[in-house]
Amino acid sequence: MASAPSDTRISTDHIPVKLIIAGPFGVGKTTMVDALSEIKPLNTEEVLTQAGTLVDDLTGVNEKTTTTTAIDFGRLTLPGVVLYLFGAPGQARFQVLWQELARGALGVLVLADTRRIDDSFAVLDLVESTGVRYAVAVNNFPDSPEYPLEAVRQALDLHPHTPLVVCDARDPVSARASLIALVEHIRELMLT
Ligand SMILES: Nc1nc2c(ncn2[C@@H]2O[C@H](COP(=O)(O)OP(=O)(O)OP(=O)(O)O)[C@@H](O)[C@H]2O)c(=O)[nH]1
Ligand SMILES: [Mg+2]
């Protein structure tokens, strides 16, 4: 029998860690999971319909043609740990999904978009309701207003210790740096 391709094998000496990449509609969750995953990511993309515009506001993301209908899933192996990455929608109507998804998660990376900063509130409410620790990464688009990070922190009413970074969800190095900021934060909290 042929052995499995190396990129699909899971090493048993790596600690499994579940992380969630969350954020409002169209913020770049699927893009980030795709950029990070070493396996072909599971995507649940479907074409956006006219009916969908009644529930998700396309303002600022008019170029968008598809949306994730459930979750994204990918995997990233780092020294000693294997990260299981779940891309999850952050609109308030996904509260039920979150109750299940948050179970066993070590942390959440919340993506934010400075073109639509208000859309982050529902996500932050959902994440805070789960009690899972989180960090925030601003995903920059070409037409994103560039506010100082302190202004974004204030606008989102983040705790002074909550990590806040800027990222490019398309870039694996940048995406990985955001995850590291999250994991380092959780590590520090666990040690104190
Ligand atoms: N310029 C730029 N475009 C991005 C970036 N991240 C995502 N995009 C684009 O933005 C669009 C939306 O990205 P998605 O990854 O589908 O966003 P999402 O959060 O998964 O969207 P939903 O699942 O519908 O909520 C896509 O066309 C991406 O190519 C980024 O960092 N910079
Ligand atoms: Mg998506």
Short mmCIF file of N, CA and C in Angstrom, two decimals, residues 10-190:
data_model
loop_
_atom_site.label_atom_id
_atom_site.label_comp_id
_atom_site.label_asym_id
_atom_site.label_seq_id
_atom_site.Cartn_x
_atom_site.Cartn_y
_atom_site.Cartn_z
N ILE A 10 -0.01 13.29 10.10
CA ILE A 10 -0.01 14.04 11.35
C ILE A 10 0.93 13.34 12.32
N SER A 11 1.90 14.09 12.80
CA SER A 11 2.86 13.51 13.72
C SER A 11 2.23 13.40 15.11
N THR A 12 2.43 12.26 15.75
CA THR A 12 1.83 12.07 17.07
C THR A 12 2.63 12.76 18.17
N ASP A 13 3.88 13.22 17.85
CA ASP A 13 4.64 13.89 18.90
C ASP A 13 4.42 15.41 18.89
N HIS A 14 3.44 15.87 18.15
CA HIS A 14 3.08 17.29 18.15
C HIS A 14 1.83 17.48 19.00
N ILE A 15 1.82 18.57 19.78
CA ILE A 15 0.63 18.86 20.59
C ILE A 15 -0.44 19.46 19.68
N PRO A 16 -1.65 18.87 19.67
CA PRO A 16 -2.71 19.44 18.84
C PRO A 16 -3.31 20.69 19.47
N VAL A 17 -3.45 21.74 18.70
CA VAL A 17 -3.99 23.00 19.20
C VAL A 17 -5.08 23.48 18.24
N LYS A 18 -6.22 23.79 18.83
CA LYS A 18 -7.34 24.27 18.00
C LYS A 18 -7.39 25.80 18.09
N LEU A 19 -7.32 26.45 16.93
CA LEU A 19 -7.42 27.91 16.88
C LEU A 19 -8.53 28.31 15.92
N ILE A 20 -9.18 29.41 16.23
CA ILE A 20 -10.26 29.91 15.37
C ILE A 20 -9.84 31.24 14.76
N ILE A 21 -10.10 31.39 13.47
CA ILE A 21 -9.88 32.68 12.80
C ILE A 21 -11.27 33.23 12.52
N ALA A 22 -11.59 34.32 13.19
CA ALA A 22 -12.96 34.84 13.12
C ALA A 22 -12.95 36.24 12.55
N GLY A 23 -14.14 36.75 12.27
CA GLY A 23 -14.21 38.13 11.79
C GLY A 23 -15.49 38.35 11.03
N PRO A 24 -15.77 39.63 10.76
CA PRO A 24 -17.01 39.94 10.06
C PRO A 24 -16.99 39.47 8.61
N PHE A 25 -18.11 39.60 7.98
CA PHE A 25 -18.31 39.22 6.58
C PHE A 25 -17.23 39.84 5.69
N GLY A 26 -16.56 38.99 4.90
CA GLY A 26 -15.64 39.49 3.88
C GLY A 26 -14.34 40.07 4.40
N VAL A 27 -13.94 39.76 5.62
CA VAL A 27 -12.75 40.39 6.20
C VAL A 27 -11.44 39.67 5.79
N GLY A 28 -11.59 38.44 5.26
CA GLY A 28 -10.39 37.71 4.83
C GLY A 28 -10.11 36.42 5.59
N LYS A 29 -11.14 35.83 6.21
CA LYS A 29 -10.95 34.61 7.00
C LYS A 29 -10.54 33.43 6.10
N THR A 30 -11.30 33.23 5.03
CA THR A 30 -10.99 32.12 4.12
C THR A 30 -9.61 32.32 3.50
N THR A 31 -9.31 33.57 3.15
CA THR A 31 -8.02 33.89 2.55
C THR A 31 -6.89 33.52 3.51
N MET A 32 -7.07 33.82 4.79
CA MET A 32 -6.01 33.54 5.77
C MET A 32 -5.84 32.04 5.99
N VAL A 33 -6.94 31.32 6.12
CA VAL A 33 -6.83 29.86 6.31
C VAL A 33 -6.13 29.25 5.09
N ASP A 34 -6.49 29.71 3.89
CA ASP A 34 -5.85 29.20 2.67
C ASP A 34 -4.35 29.50 2.67
N ALA A 35 -4.00 30.72 3.13
CA ALA A 35 -2.59 31.13 3.11
C ALA A 35 -1.76 30.30 4.09
N LEU A 36 -2.39 29.90 5.20
CA LEU A 36 -1.64 29.22 6.26
C LEU A 36 -1.59 27.70 6.11
N SER A 37 -2.61 27.14 5.49
CA SER A 37 -2.77 25.69 5.58
C SER A 37 -1.75 24.92 4.74
N GLU A 38 -1.21 23.85 5.34
CA GLU A 38 -0.28 22.99 4.62
C GLU A 38 -1.02 21.86 3.91
N ILE A 39 -2.31 21.71 4.21
CA ILE A 39 -3.13 20.74 3.49
C ILE A 39 -4.12 21.52 2.64
N LYS A 40 -4.73 20.86 1.68
CA LYS A 40 -5.75 21.54 0.89
C LYS A 40 -6.88 21.92 1.84
N PRO A 41 -7.13 23.21 2.03
CA PRO A 41 -8.13 23.58 3.05
C PRO A 41 -9.54 23.15 2.65
N LEU A 42 -10.32 22.89 3.69
CA LEU A 42 -11.74 22.64 3.45
C LEU A 42 -12.41 24.00 3.34
N ASN A 43 -13.04 24.27 2.24
CA ASN A 43 -13.79 25.52 2.07
C ASN A 43 -15.24 25.19 1.81
N THR A 44 -16.11 26.06 2.27
CA THR A 44 -17.54 25.86 2.01
C THR A 44 -18.07 27.10 1.30
N GLU A 45 -17.36 27.50 0.24
CA GLU A 45 -17.73 28.71 -0.48
C GLU A 45 -18.93 28.48 -1.40
N GLU A 46 -19.82 29.44 -1.43
CA GLU A 46 -20.93 29.42 -2.38
C GLU A 46 -21.06 30.82 -2.96
N VAL A 47 -21.61 30.87 -4.17
CA VAL A 47 -21.79 32.16 -4.84
C VAL A 47 -22.80 33.00 -4.07
N LEU A 48 -22.47 34.28 -3.90
CA LEU A 48 -23.40 35.20 -3.22
C LEU A 48 -24.64 35.41 -4.07
N THR A 49 -25.78 35.45 -3.40
CA THR A 49 -27.02 35.66 -4.14
C THR A 49 -27.60 37.02 -3.79
N GLN A 50 -28.55 37.45 -4.58
CA GLN A 50 -29.23 38.71 -4.31
C GLN A 50 -29.91 38.67 -2.94
N ALA A 51 -30.48 37.48 -2.61
CA ALA A 51 -31.17 37.34 -1.31
C ALA A 51 -30.22 37.58 -0.16
N GLY A 52 -28.94 37.18 -0.34
CA GLY A 52 -27.95 37.33 0.73
C GLY A 52 -27.67 38.78 1.08
N THR A 53 -27.89 39.69 0.12
CA THR A 53 -27.60 41.11 0.39
C THR A 53 -28.54 41.67 1.44
N LEU A 54 -29.62 40.95 1.72
CA LEU A 54 -30.56 41.40 2.76
C LEU A 54 -30.00 41.12 4.15
N VAL A 55 -29.11 40.13 4.26
CA VAL A 55 -28.56 39.81 5.59
C VAL A 55 -27.11 40.25 5.76
N ASP A 56 -26.32 40.26 4.68
CA ASP A 56 -24.93 40.70 4.79
C ASP A 56 -24.70 41.90 3.89
N ASP A 57 -24.24 42.99 4.52
CA ASP A 57 -24.05 44.25 3.83
C ASP A 57 -22.77 44.19 2.97
N LEU A 58 -22.91 44.42 1.69
CA LEU A 58 -21.76 44.34 0.78
C LEU A 58 -20.98 45.65 0.69
N THR A 59 -21.44 46.67 1.43
CA THR A 59 -20.75 47.96 1.36
C THR A 59 -19.28 47.79 1.73
N GLY A 60 -18.41 48.27 0.86
CA GLY A 60 -16.97 48.17 1.11
C GLY A 60 -16.36 46.88 0.58
N VAL A 61 -17.19 45.89 0.28
CA VAL A 61 -16.66 44.62 -0.26
C VAL A 61 -17.43 44.23 -1.53
N ASN A 62 -17.74 45.23 -2.36
CA ASN A 62 -18.60 45.01 -3.53
C ASN A 62 -18.01 44.02 -4.54
N GLU A 63 -16.67 43.81 -4.48
CA GLU A 63 -16.02 42.91 -5.43
C GLU A 63 -16.32 41.45 -5.11
N LYS A 64 -16.85 41.22 -3.91
CA LYS A 64 -16.98 39.85 -3.41
C LYS A 64 -18.05 39.09 -4.20
N THR A 65 -17.70 37.85 -4.63
CA THR A 65 -18.66 37.06 -5.41
C THR A 65 -19.09 35.79 -4.67
N THR A 66 -18.30 35.37 -3.67
CA THR A 66 -18.67 34.15 -2.92
C THR A 66 -18.61 34.44 -1.43
N THR A 67 -19.21 33.54 -0.66
CA THR A 67 -19.13 33.64 0.80
C THR A 67 -19.02 32.24 1.39
N THR A 68 -18.47 32.16 2.60
CA THR A 68 -18.36 30.87 3.29
C THR A 68 -19.70 30.56 3.92
N THR A 69 -20.23 29.38 3.64
CA THR A 69 -21.56 29.06 4.16
C THR A 69 -21.49 28.28 5.47
N ALA A 70 -20.34 27.75 5.81
CA ALA A 70 -20.21 27.08 7.11
C ALA A 70 -18.87 27.52 7.70
N ILE A 71 -17.85 26.67 7.62
CA ILE A 71 -16.54 27.05 8.16
C ILE A 71 -15.44 26.72 7.16
N ASP A 72 -14.26 27.29 7.40
CA ASP A 72 -13.04 26.91 6.69
C ASP A 72 -12.25 26.03 7.66
N PHE A 73 -11.46 25.14 7.09
CA PHE A 73 -10.61 24.32 7.96
C PHE A 73 -9.26 24.11 7.29
N GLY A 74 -8.19 24.28 8.07
CA GLY A 74 -6.85 24.03 7.56
C GLY A 74 -5.95 23.54 8.68
N ARG A 75 -4.73 23.20 8.31
CA ARG A 75 -3.79 22.68 9.32
C ARG A 75 -2.40 23.25 9.09
N LEU A 76 -1.71 23.58 10.18
CA LEU A 76 -0.36 24.13 10.08
C LEU A 76 0.50 23.50 11.17
N THR A 77 1.58 22.86 10.76
CA THR A 77 2.48 22.25 11.74
C THR A 77 3.63 23.20 12.04
N LEU A 78 3.84 23.46 13.31
CA LEU A 78 4.96 24.28 13.77
C LEU A 78 5.79 23.41 14.70
N PRO A 79 7.02 23.84 15.05
CA PRO A 79 7.81 22.98 15.94
C PRO A 79 7.04 22.61 17.21
N GLY A 80 6.79 21.34 17.38
CA GLY A 80 6.16 20.85 18.62
C GLY A 80 4.64 20.93 18.66
N VAL A 81 4.04 21.69 17.76
CA VAL A 81 2.57 21.81 17.80
C VAL A 81 1.99 21.68 16.39
N VAL A 82 0.79 21.15 16.35
CA VAL A 82 0.05 21.15 15.08
C VAL A 82 -1.22 21.97 15.30
N LEU A 83 -1.33 23.04 14.51
CA LEU A 83 -2.47 23.94 14.68
C LEU A 83 -3.60 23.50 13.76
N TYR A 84 -4.78 23.33 14.33
CA TYR A 84 -5.98 23.06 13.55
C TYR A 84 -6.73 24.38 13.46
N LEU A 85 -6.87 24.88 12.25
CA LEU A 85 -7.37 26.24 12.04
C LEU A 85 -8.81 26.21 11.52
N PHE A 86 -9.69 26.86 12.24
CA PHE A 86 -11.10 26.93 11.85
C PHE A 86 -11.43 28.38 11.52
N GLY A 87 -11.85 28.63 10.30
CA GLY A 87 -12.30 29.97 9.92
C GLY A 87 -13.79 30.06 10.18
N ALA A 88 -14.20 31.01 11.02
CA ALA A 88 -15.60 31.03 11.45
C ALA A 88 -16.23 32.40 11.26
N PRO A 89 -17.47 32.41 10.80
CA PRO A 89 -18.17 33.69 10.61
C PRO A 89 -18.49 34.34 11.95
N GLY A 90 -18.57 35.67 11.94
CA GLY A 90 -18.75 36.36 13.21
C GLY A 90 -20.06 37.11 13.34
N GLN A 91 -20.96 36.95 12.37
CA GLN A 91 -22.24 37.64 12.50
C GLN A 91 -23.03 37.02 13.66
N ALA A 92 -23.81 37.87 14.32
CA ALA A 92 -24.51 37.44 15.54
C ALA A 92 -25.37 36.20 15.31
N ARG A 93 -25.86 36.01 14.08
CA ARG A 93 -26.76 34.87 13.85
C ARG A 93 -26.03 33.51 13.95
N PHE A 94 -24.69 33.55 14.05
CA PHE A 94 -23.93 32.30 14.15
C PHE A 94 -23.63 31.90 15.60
N GLN A 95 -24.35 32.50 16.54
CA GLN A 95 -24.15 32.22 17.97
C GLN A 95 -24.16 30.71 18.27
N VAL A 96 -25.10 29.98 17.69
CA VAL A 96 -25.23 28.54 17.99
C VAL A 96 -23.99 27.79 17.52
N LEU A 97 -23.53 28.12 16.31
CA LEU A 97 -22.32 27.50 15.77
C LEU A 97 -21.13 27.74 16.71
N TRP A 98 -21.06 28.95 17.25
CA TRP A 98 -19.94 29.32 18.11
C TRP A 98 -19.91 28.52 19.40
N GLN A 99 -21.08 28.22 19.95
CA GLN A 99 -21.11 27.46 21.20
C GLN A 99 -20.38 26.13 21.03
N GLU A 100 -20.58 25.50 19.87
CA GLU A 100 -19.93 24.22 19.60
C GLU A 100 -18.47 24.42 19.21
N LEU A 101 -18.25 25.39 18.33
CA LEU A 101 -16.92 25.58 17.75
C LEU A 101 -15.89 25.97 18.80
N ALA A 102 -16.32 26.75 19.78
CA ALA A 102 -15.37 27.27 20.77
C ALA A 102 -14.87 26.18 21.71
N ARG A 103 -15.60 25.07 21.76
CA ARG A 103 -15.23 24.00 22.70
C ARG A 103 -13.82 23.48 22.39
N GLY A 104 -12.95 23.56 23.36
CA GLY A 104 -11.59 23.04 23.18
C GLY A 104 -10.65 23.96 22.44
N ALA A 105 -11.14 25.15 22.05
CA ALA A 105 -10.26 26.07 21.31
C ALA A 105 -9.30 26.76 22.28
N LEU A 106 -8.05 26.89 21.85
CA LEU A 106 -7.07 27.58 22.69
C LEU A 106 -7.21 29.09 22.53
N GLY A 107 -7.50 29.54 21.33
CA GLY A 107 -7.58 30.99 21.12
C GLY A 107 -8.29 31.34 19.83
N VAL A 108 -8.60 32.62 19.72
CA VAL A 108 -9.27 33.13 18.52
C VAL A 108 -8.47 34.31 17.98
N LEU A 109 -8.19 34.30 16.69
CA LEU A 109 -7.63 35.48 16.04
C LEU A 109 -8.80 36.19 15.35
N VAL A 110 -9.11 37.40 15.83
CA VAL A 110 -10.23 38.15 15.26
C VAL A 110 -9.69 39.10 14.20
N LEU A 111 -10.13 38.92 12.97
CA LEU A 111 -9.72 39.84 11.89
C LEU A 111 -10.65 41.04 11.88
N ALA A 112 -10.05 42.23 11.67
CA ALA A 112 -10.86 43.45 11.62
C ALA A 112 -10.52 44.21 10.34
N ASP A 113 -11.46 45.03 9.91
CA ASP A 113 -11.34 45.78 8.66
C ASP A 113 -11.62 47.25 9.01
N THR A 114 -10.64 48.13 8.79
CA THR A 114 -10.83 49.53 9.22
C THR A 114 -11.84 50.26 8.33
N ARG A 115 -12.23 49.64 7.20
CA ARG A 115 -13.28 50.26 6.37
C ARG A 115 -14.65 50.07 7.01
N ARG A 116 -14.74 49.02 7.87
CA ARG A 116 -16.04 48.66 8.46
C ARG A 116 -15.81 48.23 9.91
N ILE A 117 -15.24 49.15 10.69
CA ILE A 117 -14.82 48.79 12.04
C ILE A 117 -16.00 48.35 12.91
N ASP A 118 -17.17 48.96 12.67
CA ASP A 118 -18.36 48.63 13.49
C ASP A 118 -18.75 47.16 13.37
N ASP A 119 -18.43 46.55 12.21
CA ASP A 119 -18.82 45.16 12.01
C ASP A 119 -18.08 44.21 12.96
N SER A 120 -17.03 44.72 13.59
CA SER A 120 -16.26 43.86 14.50
C SER A 120 -16.95 43.66 15.85
N PHE A 121 -17.88 44.55 16.18
CA PHE A 121 -18.47 44.46 17.52
C PHE A 121 -19.22 43.15 17.74
N ALA A 122 -20.00 42.74 16.74
CA ALA A 122 -20.76 41.49 16.90
C ALA A 122 -19.81 40.32 17.11
N VAL A 123 -18.68 40.33 16.37
CA VAL A 123 -17.71 39.23 16.49
C VAL A 123 -17.09 39.24 17.88
N LEU A 124 -16.68 40.42 18.31
CA LEU A 124 -16.04 40.49 19.63
C LEU A 124 -17.02 40.05 20.72
N ASP A 125 -18.29 40.42 20.57
CA ASP A 125 -19.30 39.97 21.54
C ASP A 125 -19.38 38.44 21.56
N LEU A 126 -19.41 37.85 20.35
CA LEU A 126 -19.51 36.38 20.26
C LEU A 126 -18.30 35.74 20.93
N VAL A 127 -17.12 36.24 20.60
CA VAL A 127 -15.89 35.64 21.12
C VAL A 127 -15.85 35.80 22.64
N GLU A 128 -16.18 36.99 23.11
CA GLU A 128 -16.13 37.21 24.56
C GLU A 128 -17.15 36.32 25.28
N SER A 129 -18.28 36.04 24.63
CA SER A 129 -19.30 35.19 25.27
C SER A 129 -18.78 33.75 25.45
N THR A 130 -17.79 33.35 24.67
CA THR A 130 -17.26 31.99 24.79
C THR A 130 -16.19 31.90 25.88
N GLY A 131 -15.60 33.04 26.23
CA GLY A 131 -14.52 33.03 27.23
C GLY A 131 -13.17 32.61 26.66
N VAL A 132 -13.10 32.33 25.37
CA VAL A 132 -11.82 31.94 24.76
C VAL A 132 -10.96 33.19 24.56
N ARG A 133 -9.67 33.07 24.82
CA ARG A 133 -8.78 34.24 24.69
C ARG A 133 -8.59 34.60 23.22
N TYR A 134 -8.32 35.88 22.99
CA TYR A 134 -8.22 36.30 21.60
C TYR A 134 -7.21 37.42 21.39
N ALA A 135 -6.83 37.56 20.13
CA ALA A 135 -6.02 38.69 19.68
C ALA A 135 -6.74 39.26 18.45
N VAL A 136 -6.40 40.50 18.10
CA VAL A 136 -7.05 41.13 16.96
C VAL A 136 -5.99 41.46 15.91
N ALA A 137 -6.30 41.16 14.65
CA ALA A 137 -5.39 41.51 13.55
C ALA A 137 -6.17 42.34 12.53
N VAL A 138 -5.67 43.52 12.24
CA VAL A 138 -6.31 44.38 11.22
C VAL A 138 -5.81 43.90 9.87
N ASN A 139 -6.75 43.46 9.01
CA ASN A 139 -6.38 43.01 7.67
C ASN A 139 -6.53 44.19 6.71
N ASN A 140 -5.40 44.64 6.18
CA ASN A 140 -5.42 45.86 5.35
C ASN A 140 -5.80 45.59 3.91
N PHE A 141 -6.72 46.37 3.40
CA PHE A 141 -7.11 46.32 1.99
C PHE A 141 -6.59 47.61 1.35
N PRO A 142 -6.48 47.66 0.01
CA PRO A 142 -5.90 48.84 -0.63
C PRO A 142 -6.62 50.14 -0.24
N ASP A 143 -7.94 50.07 -0.05
CA ASP A 143 -8.68 51.29 0.29
C ASP A 143 -8.97 51.41 1.80
N SER A 144 -8.22 50.67 2.62
CA SER A 144 -8.43 50.75 4.07
C SER A 144 -7.87 52.06 4.61
N PRO A 145 -8.64 52.80 5.42
CA PRO A 145 -8.07 53.96 6.09
C PRO A 145 -6.99 53.49 7.08
N GLU A 146 -5.87 54.19 7.09
CA GLU A 146 -4.79 53.76 7.99
C GLU A 146 -4.82 54.53 9.29
N TYR A 147 -5.55 54.03 10.24
CA TYR A 147 -5.61 54.66 11.56
C TYR A 147 -4.45 54.14 12.41
N PRO A 148 -3.94 54.98 13.34
CA PRO A 148 -2.94 54.45 14.27
C PRO A 148 -3.56 53.29 15.05
N LEU A 149 -2.74 52.31 15.38
CA LEU A 149 -3.27 51.14 16.09
C LEU A 149 -3.94 51.52 17.40
N GLU A 150 -3.42 52.57 18.05
CA GLU A 150 -4.02 52.97 19.34
C GLU A 150 -5.47 53.44 19.13
N ALA A 151 -5.71 54.10 17.97
CA ALA A 151 -7.07 54.56 17.67
C ALA A 151 -7.99 53.36 17.40
N VAL A 152 -7.45 52.34 16.73
CA VAL A 152 -8.25 51.12 16.49
C VAL A 152 -8.54 50.43 17.82
N ARG A 153 -7.54 50.38 18.68
CA ARG A 153 -7.73 49.75 20.00
C ARG A 153 -8.86 50.44 20.76
N GLN A 154 -8.83 51.78 20.68
CA GLN A 154 -9.86 52.55 21.38
C GLN A 154 -11.24 52.32 20.75
N ALA A 155 -11.26 52.36 19.41
CA ALA A 155 -12.55 52.19 18.71
C ALA A 155 -13.17 50.83 19.01
N LEU A 156 -12.31 49.81 19.15
CA LEU A 156 -12.83 48.45 19.42
C LEU A 156 -12.98 48.20 20.92
N ASP A 157 -12.54 49.19 21.72
CA ASP A 157 -12.62 49.08 23.17
C ASP A 157 -11.91 47.82 23.67
N LEU A 158 -10.69 47.63 23.17
CA LEU A 158 -9.92 46.43 23.56
C LEU A 158 -9.20 46.66 24.88
N HIS A 159 -9.03 45.58 25.59
CA HIS A 159 -8.23 45.62 26.83
C HIS A 159 -6.79 46.00 26.45
N PRO A 160 -6.10 46.78 27.30
CA PRO A 160 -4.73 47.20 26.95
C PRO A 160 -3.79 46.03 26.65
N HIS A 161 -4.08 44.85 27.23
CA HIS A 161 -3.17 43.71 27.01
C HIS A 161 -3.56 42.84 25.82
N THR A 162 -4.72 43.10 25.23
CA THR A 162 -5.12 42.28 24.07
C THR A 162 -4.21 42.62 22.89
N PRO A 163 -3.52 41.62 22.32
CA PRO A 163 -2.64 41.93 21.20
C PRO A 163 -3.42 42.50 20.01
N LEU A 164 -2.86 43.53 19.39
CA LEU A 164 -3.47 44.15 18.21
C LEU A 164 -2.36 44.33 17.18
N VAL A 165 -2.49 43.64 16.06
CA VAL A 165 -1.44 43.68 15.04
C VAL A 165 -2.07 44.01 13.69
N VAL A 166 -1.22 44.33 12.71
CA VAL A 166 -1.69 44.54 11.34
C VAL A 166 -1.22 43.35 10.53
N CYS A 167 -2.06 42.87 9.61
CA CYS A 167 -1.63 41.73 8.81
C CYS A 167 -2.10 41.85 7.37
N ASP A 168 -1.54 40.99 6.54
CA ASP A 168 -2.06 40.79 5.19
C ASP A 168 -2.47 39.33 5.14
N ALA A 169 -3.78 39.09 5.12
CA ALA A 169 -4.28 37.72 5.23
C ALA A 169 -3.81 36.84 4.08
N ARG A 170 -3.37 37.46 2.98
CA ARG A 170 -2.94 36.66 1.82
C ARG A 170 -1.52 36.15 1.97
N ASP A 171 -0.78 36.75 2.90
CA ASP A 171 0.65 36.48 3.02
C ASP A 171 0.91 35.49 4.17
N PRO A 172 1.40 34.28 3.86
CA PRO A 172 1.59 33.28 4.90
C PRO A 172 2.50 33.77 6.04
N VAL A 173 3.52 34.57 5.70
CA VAL A 173 4.45 35.02 6.75
C VAL A 173 3.74 35.97 7.70
N SER A 174 2.97 36.90 7.12
CA SER A 174 2.23 37.87 7.92
C SER A 174 1.12 37.17 8.73
N ALA A 175 0.43 36.24 8.09
CA ALA A 175 -0.65 35.51 8.77
C ALA A 175 -0.08 34.71 9.94
N ARG A 176 1.06 34.09 9.70
CA ARG A 176 1.70 33.29 10.74
C ARG A 176 2.13 34.19 11.92
N ALA A 177 2.63 35.38 11.60
CA ALA A 177 3.07 36.32 12.66
C ALA A 177 1.87 36.70 13.54
N SER A 178 0.69 36.84 12.94
CA SER A 178 -0.51 37.17 13.73
C SER A 178 -0.86 36.03 14.67
N LEU A 179 -0.76 34.80 14.16
CA LEU A 179 -1.06 33.64 15.01
C LEU A 179 -0.06 33.54 16.16
N ILE A 180 1.19 33.85 15.84
CA ILE A 180 2.23 33.79 16.89
C ILE A 180 1.93 34.83 17.97
N ALA A 181 1.48 36.02 17.57
CA ALA A 181 1.11 37.05 18.57
C ALA A 181 0.01 36.52 19.48
N LEU A 182 -0.95 35.81 18.89
CA LEU A 182 -2.04 35.23 19.68
C LEU A 182 -1.52 34.17 20.65
N VAL A 183 -0.72 33.25 20.12
CA VAL A 183 -0.25 32.12 20.94
C VAL A 183 0.68 32.61 22.06
N GLU A 184 1.54 33.60 21.72
CA GLU A 184 2.43 34.17 22.76
C GLU A 184 1.61 34.80 23.89
N HIS A 185 0.56 35.50 23.51
CA HIS A 185 -0.32 36.16 24.50
C HIS A 185 -0.93 35.11 25.43
N ILE A 186 -1.41 34.02 24.85
CA ILE A 186 -2.05 32.97 25.65
C ILE A 186 -1.01 32.31 26.56
N ARG A 187 0.19 32.12 26.01
CA ARG A 187 1.27 31.51 26.80
C ARG A 187 1.57 32.38 28.02
N GLU A 188 1.67 33.69 27.79
CA GLU A 188 1.95 34.60 28.91
C GLU A 188 0.84 34.54 29.95
N LEU A 189 -0.42 34.50 29.49
CA LEU A 189 -1.53 34.44 30.43
C LEU A 189 -1.49 33.15 31.25
N MET A 190 -1.07 32.07 30.60
CA MET A 190 -1.02 30.79 31.30
C MET A 190 0.09 30.75 32.34
#
